[in-house]
mmCIF file of C-alpha atoms in Angstrom:
data_model
loop_
_atom_site.group_PDB
_atom_site.id
_atom_site.type_symbol
_atom_site.label_atom_id
_atom_site.label_comp_id
_atom_site.label_asym_id
_atom_site.label_seq_id
_atom_site.Cartn_x
_atom_site.Cartn_y
_atom_site.Cartn_z
ATOM 1 C CA MET A 115 -20.685 -19.869 -44.556
ATOM 2 C CA ASN A 116 -16.694 -19.478 -42.627
ATOM 3 C CA ASP A 117 -17.293 -22.652 -41.003
ATOM 4 C CA THR A 118 -13.599 -22.967 -39.069
ATOM 5 C CA TYR A 119 -12.409 -26.316 -37.849
ATOM 6 C CA ALA A 120 -11.076 -26.231 -34.245
ATOM 7 C CA PRO A 121 -9.848 -29.478 -33.204
ATOM 8 C CA ALA A 122 -11.346 -31.146 -29.842
ATOM 9 C CA PRO A 123 -8.972 -30.493 -26.461
ATOM 10 C CA PRO A 124 -7.146 -33.340 -25.270
ATOM 11 C CA SER A 125 -8.922 -35.629 -22.807
ATOM 12 C CA PRO A 126 -7.809 -35.152 -19.202
ATOM 13 C CA SER A 127 -6.484 -38.701 -19.290
ATOM 14 C CA SER A 128 -3.883 -38.300 -22.416
ATOM 15 C CA GLU A 129 -2.671 -34.753 -20.792
ATOM 16 C CA LEU A 130 -1.855 -36.437 -17.489
ATOM 17 C CA ARG A 131 -0.221 -39.741 -19.415
ATOM 18 C CA ALA A 132 1.603 -37.058 -21.452
ATOM 19 C CA ALA A 133 2.802 -35.383 -18.933
ATOM 20 C CA LEU A 134 4.012 -38.188 -16.894
ATOM 21 C CA SER A 135 5.506 -39.091 -20.064
ATOM 22 C CA GLU A 136 7.679 -35.981 -20.199
ATOM 23 C CA ALA A 137 8.866 -36.260 -16.519
ATOM 24 C CA GLY A 138 9.972 -39.631 -16.989
ATOM 25 C CA LEU A 139 7.668 -41.809 -15.072
ATOM 26 C CA ARG A 140 6.172 -44.954 -15.386
ATOM 27 C CA ALA A 141 2.376 -45.342 -15.024
ATOM 28 C CA ALA A 142 -0.618 -46.323 -17.197
ATOM 29 C CA VAL A 143 -3.710 -43.858 -17.368
ATOM 30 C CA THR A 144 -7.271 -44.694 -18.094
ATOM 31 C CA GLU A 145 -10.471 -42.989 -18.008
ATOM 32 C CA ALA A 146 -13.025 -45.209 -16.190
ATOM 33 C CA GLU A 147 -15.978 -46.200 -18.429
ATOM 34 C CA VAL A 148 -18.682 -45.347 -15.617
ATOM 35 C CA GLY A 149 -18.210 -41.422 -13.746
ATOM 36 C CA ASN A 150 -16.080 -40.034 -16.019
ATOM 37 C CA GLN A 151 -13.073 -40.332 -13.968
ATOM 38 C CA VAL A 152 -9.195 -40.985 -14.688
ATOM 39 C CA ARG A 153 -7.433 -43.034 -13.201
ATOM 40 C CA ILE A 154 -3.433 -43.959 -12.381
ATOM 41 C CA ALA A 155 -2.600 -47.442 -12.304
ATOM 42 C CA PRO A 156 -0.354 -48.189 -9.016
ATOM 43 C CA LEU A 157 3.125 -46.568 -9.259
ATOM 44 C CA ASP A 158 6.564 -47.826 -8.752
ATOM 45 C CA PRO A 159 7.819 -46.344 -5.114
ATOM 46 C CA SER A 160 10.677 -44.327 -6.840
ATOM 47 C CA ASP A 161 7.884 -43.174 -9.447
ATOM 48 C CA ALA A 162 5.933 -41.875 -6.635
ATOM 49 C CA TRP A 163 8.344 -40.142 -4.803
ATOM 50 C CA GLN A 164 9.193 -38.484 -7.934
ATOM 51 C CA LEU A 165 5.740 -37.489 -8.652
ATOM 52 C CA ALA A 166 5.739 -35.963 -5.246
ATOM 53 C CA ARG A 167 8.713 -34.149 -5.806
ATOM 54 C CA LEU A 168 7.390 -32.417 -9.269
ATOM 55 C CA ILE A 169 3.811 -31.349 -7.611
ATOM 56 C CA ARG A 170 5.750 -29.818 -4.874
ATOM 57 C CA THR A 171 8.154 -27.948 -7.008
ATOM 58 C CA GLY A 172 5.163 -26.713 -9.383
ATOM 59 C CA THR A 173 3.369 -25.599 -6.064
ATOM 60 C CA LYS A 174 6.012 -24.238 -4.012
ATOM 61 C CA ARG A 175 5.733 -20.525 -4.959
ATOM 62 C CA THR A 176 2.290 -20.698 -3.894
ATOM 63 C CA LEU A 177 2.971 -22.719 -0.744
ATOM 64 C CA LYS A 178 5.507 -20.123 -0.412
ATOM 65 C CA ALA A 179 2.689 -17.382 -0.876
ATOM 66 C CA ALA A 180 0.775 -18.756 1.855
ATOM 67 C CA ARG A 181 3.624 -19.402 4.870
ATOM 68 C CA SER A 182 4.266 -15.387 4.078
ATOM 69 C CA LEU A 183 0.661 -14.421 4.300
ATOM 70 C CA ARG A 184 -0.008 -16.458 7.359
ATOM 71 C CA GLU A 185 3.341 -15.008 9.105
ATOM 72 C CA ILE A 186 2.614 -11.216 8.181
ATOM 73 C CA CYS A 187 -1.049 -11.745 9.455
ATOM 74 C CA GLU A 188 0.002 -13.095 12.685
ATOM 75 C CA ALA A 189 2.489 -9.774 12.865
ATOM 76 C CA HIS A 190 -0.809 -7.861 12.422
ATOM 77 C CA ARG A 191 -2.871 -10.185 14.825
ATOM 78 C CA ILE A 192 -5.220 -11.275 12.216
ATOM 79 C CA GLY A 193 -6.088 -14.872 13.236
ATOM 80 C CA LEU A 194 -6.677 -16.865 9.768
ATOM 81 C CA PRO A 195 -6.471 -20.856 11.357
ATOM 82 C CA GLY A 196 -7.501 -21.901 8.347
ATOM 83 C CA LEU A 197 -5.256 -21.022 5.751
ATOM 84 C CA ARG A 198 -4.082 -23.541 3.900
ATOM 85 C CA VAL A 199 -3.212 -24.264 0.103
ATOM 86 C CA ARG A 200 -5.605 -26.506 -2.075
ATOM 87 C CA GLN A 201 -6.062 -27.296 -5.658
ATOM 88 C CA GLY A 202 -3.177 -24.070 -6.289
ATOM 89 C CA ARG A 203 -5.021 -21.746 -4.304
ATOM 90 C CA ILE A 204 -4.643 -19.996 -1.247
ATOM 91 C CA THR A 205 -8.026 -20.824 0.979
ATOM 92 C CA LEU A 206 -8.180 -17.952 3.643
ATOM 93 C CA GLY A 207 -10.689 -19.433 5.628
ATOM 94 C CA THR A 208 -12.995 -18.987 8.340
ATOM 95 C CA VAL A 209 -12.342 -15.132 10.405
ATOM 96 C CA GLN A 210 -13.439 -13.583 13.470
ATOM 97 C CA VAL A 211 -15.045 -10.574 12.585
ATOM 98 C CA ASP A 212 -12.707 -8.301 14.591
ATOM 99 C CA ASP A 213 -9.567 -9.376 12.806
ATOM 100 C CA ALA A 214 -11.470 -9.329 9.142
ATOM 101 C CA ALA A 215 -12.405 -5.444 10.155
ATOM 102 C CA ARG A 216 -8.990 -5.084 11.251
ATOM 103 C CA LEU A 217 -7.312 -6.216 7.453
ATOM 104 C CA ALA A 218 -10.211 -4.353 5.672
ATOM 105 C CA ARG A 219 -8.785 -1.252 7.896
ATOM 106 C CA LEU A 220 -5.139 -2.007 7.057
ATOM 107 C CA LEU A 221 -6.237 -2.704 3.213
ATOM 108 C CA GLY A 222 -7.631 1.283 3.393
ATOM 109 C CA ALA A 223 -11.509 0.376 4.041
ATOM 110 C CA VAL A 224 -13.071 3.512 5.313
ATOM 111 C CA PRO A 225 -13.374 2.484 9.140
ATOM 112 C CA PRO A 226 -17.306 2.491 10.192
ATOM 113 C CA THR A 227 -19.442 4.852 11.994
ATOM 114 C CA THR A 228 -19.379 2.350 15.182
ATOM 115 C CA GLU A 229 -17.272 1.135 16.899
ATOM 116 C CA GLN A 230 -18.049 -2.185 16.641
ATOM 117 C CA PRO A 231 -18.766 -3.135 12.965
ATOM 118 C CA ASP A 232 -21.334 -6.172 12.383
ATOM 119 C CA ALA A 233 -20.537 -8.782 9.925
ATOM 120 C CA ASP A 234 -22.224 -7.449 6.750
ATOM 121 C CA THR A 235 -20.381 -4.144 7.591
ATOM 122 C CA VAL A 236 -16.875 -5.717 7.481
ATOM 123 C CA ARG A 237 -17.891 -7.876 4.303
ATOM 124 C CA THR A 238 -18.357 -5.076 2.709
ATOM 125 C CA MET A 239 -15.526 -3.421 4.091
ATOM 126 C CA LEU A 240 -13.757 -6.355 2.518
ATOM 127 C CA GLY A 241 -15.564 -6.533 -0.750
ATOM 128 C CA GLN A 242 -14.296 -2.711 -1.346
ATOM 129 C CA ALA A 243 -10.670 -2.802 -0.175
ATOM 130 C CA PHE A 244 -9.707 -5.857 -1.459
ATOM 131 C CA PRO A 245 -9.669 -5.602 -5.088
ATOM 132 C CA GLN A 246 -8.382 -1.810 -4.776
ATOM 133 C CA ALA A 247 -5.712 -3.103 -2.301
ATOM 134 C CA THR A 248 -4.687 -6.164 -4.971
ATOM 135 C CA GLY A 249 -4.963 -4.421 -8.084
ATOM 136 C CA GLY A 250 -8.088 -6.100 -8.874
ATOM 137 C CA GLY A 251 -7.696 -9.533 -6.868
ATOM 138 C CA ALA A 252 -11.234 -10.599 -6.050
ATOM 139 C CA LEU A 253 -11.675 -12.545 -2.609
ATOM 140 C CA SER A 254 -15.615 -14.096 -1.709
ATOM 141 C CA VAL A 255 -16.465 -12.835 1.972
ATOM 142 C CA SER A 256 -19.912 -14.327 3.022
ATOM 143 C CA VAL A 257 -21.197 -14.347 6.320
ATOM 144 C CA ARG A 258 -21.628 -17.815 8.436
ATOM 145 C CA GLU A 259 -25.707 -17.475 9.393
ATOM 146 C CA ASP A 260 -24.703 -20.178 12.282
ATOM 147 C CA THR A 261 -21.959 -17.973 13.708
ATOM 148 C CA PRO A 262 -22.399 -14.381 12.473
ATOM 149 C CA GLU A 263 -19.035 -13.076 14.313
ATOM 150 C CA ILE A 264 -17.403 -15.174 11.749
ATOM 151 C CA LEU A 265 -16.455 -14.575 8.236
ATOM 152 C CA GLU A 266 -15.662 -17.230 5.710
ATOM 153 C CA LEU A 267 -13.042 -15.933 2.974
ATOM 154 C CA GLY A 268 -12.524 -17.384 0.011
ATOM 155 C CA SER A 269 -9.695 -18.566 -1.973
ATOM 156 C CA ILE A 270 -7.107 -16.497 -3.645
ATOM 157 C CA ASP A 271 -4.118 -17.325 -6.399
ATOM 158 C CA ALA A 272 -0.529 -16.709 -5.706
ATOM 159 C CA ARG A 273 -0.523 -13.321 -7.724
ATOM 160 C CA THR A 274 -3.080 -12.151 -5.205
ATOM 161 C CA ALA A 275 -1.544 -13.443 -2.168
ATOM 162 C CA ARG A 276 2.183 -11.720 -2.807
ATOM 163 C CA ARG A 277 0.133 -8.769 -3.715
ATOM 164 C CA LEU A 278 -1.924 -8.844 -0.488
ATOM 165 C CA ILE A 279 1.235 -9.612 1.394
ATOM 166 C CA SER A 280 3.391 -6.100 -0.208
ATOM 167 C CA THR A 281 0.209 -3.862 0.638
ATOM 168 C CA LEU A 282 0.611 -5.509 4.082
ATOM 169 C CA ARG A 283 4.048 -4.854 4.735
ATOM 170 C CA PHE A 284 5.162 -2.785 7.924
#
């Protein structure tokens, strides 16, 4: 029998504690007894500023990609009012069917035979064109049941966003 011992991964609280310590920040980190949550004790104001700076530095590339993606979509008249960075990813949010169809065509989707494609058709177009245009990047696309003229686009990482931006450049 070939049993190999794999050490348990460090707990989230110990990871956070180590990262804060490595950054020179003084903050007590504890695991809550109920709810499996990690708590950070109140921070000194200077440590709070430093932590905010470190987070922004760590997300700088994602924030820059989101800003560039917003700008290029606006240049193509594609409205993505819900585009924002959340949890290290770029959430594209809602998009009108016409704008989503324009995006799909810019990504190389074959235009539908009808002049005004419906939401399901556009969802399919994006589902096929997006991975090809971004080198395999995935994007979830769903039709809102209560408002079928709006599609809900999922989130992408900064690398996929940069590939999308390159594809959309004039």
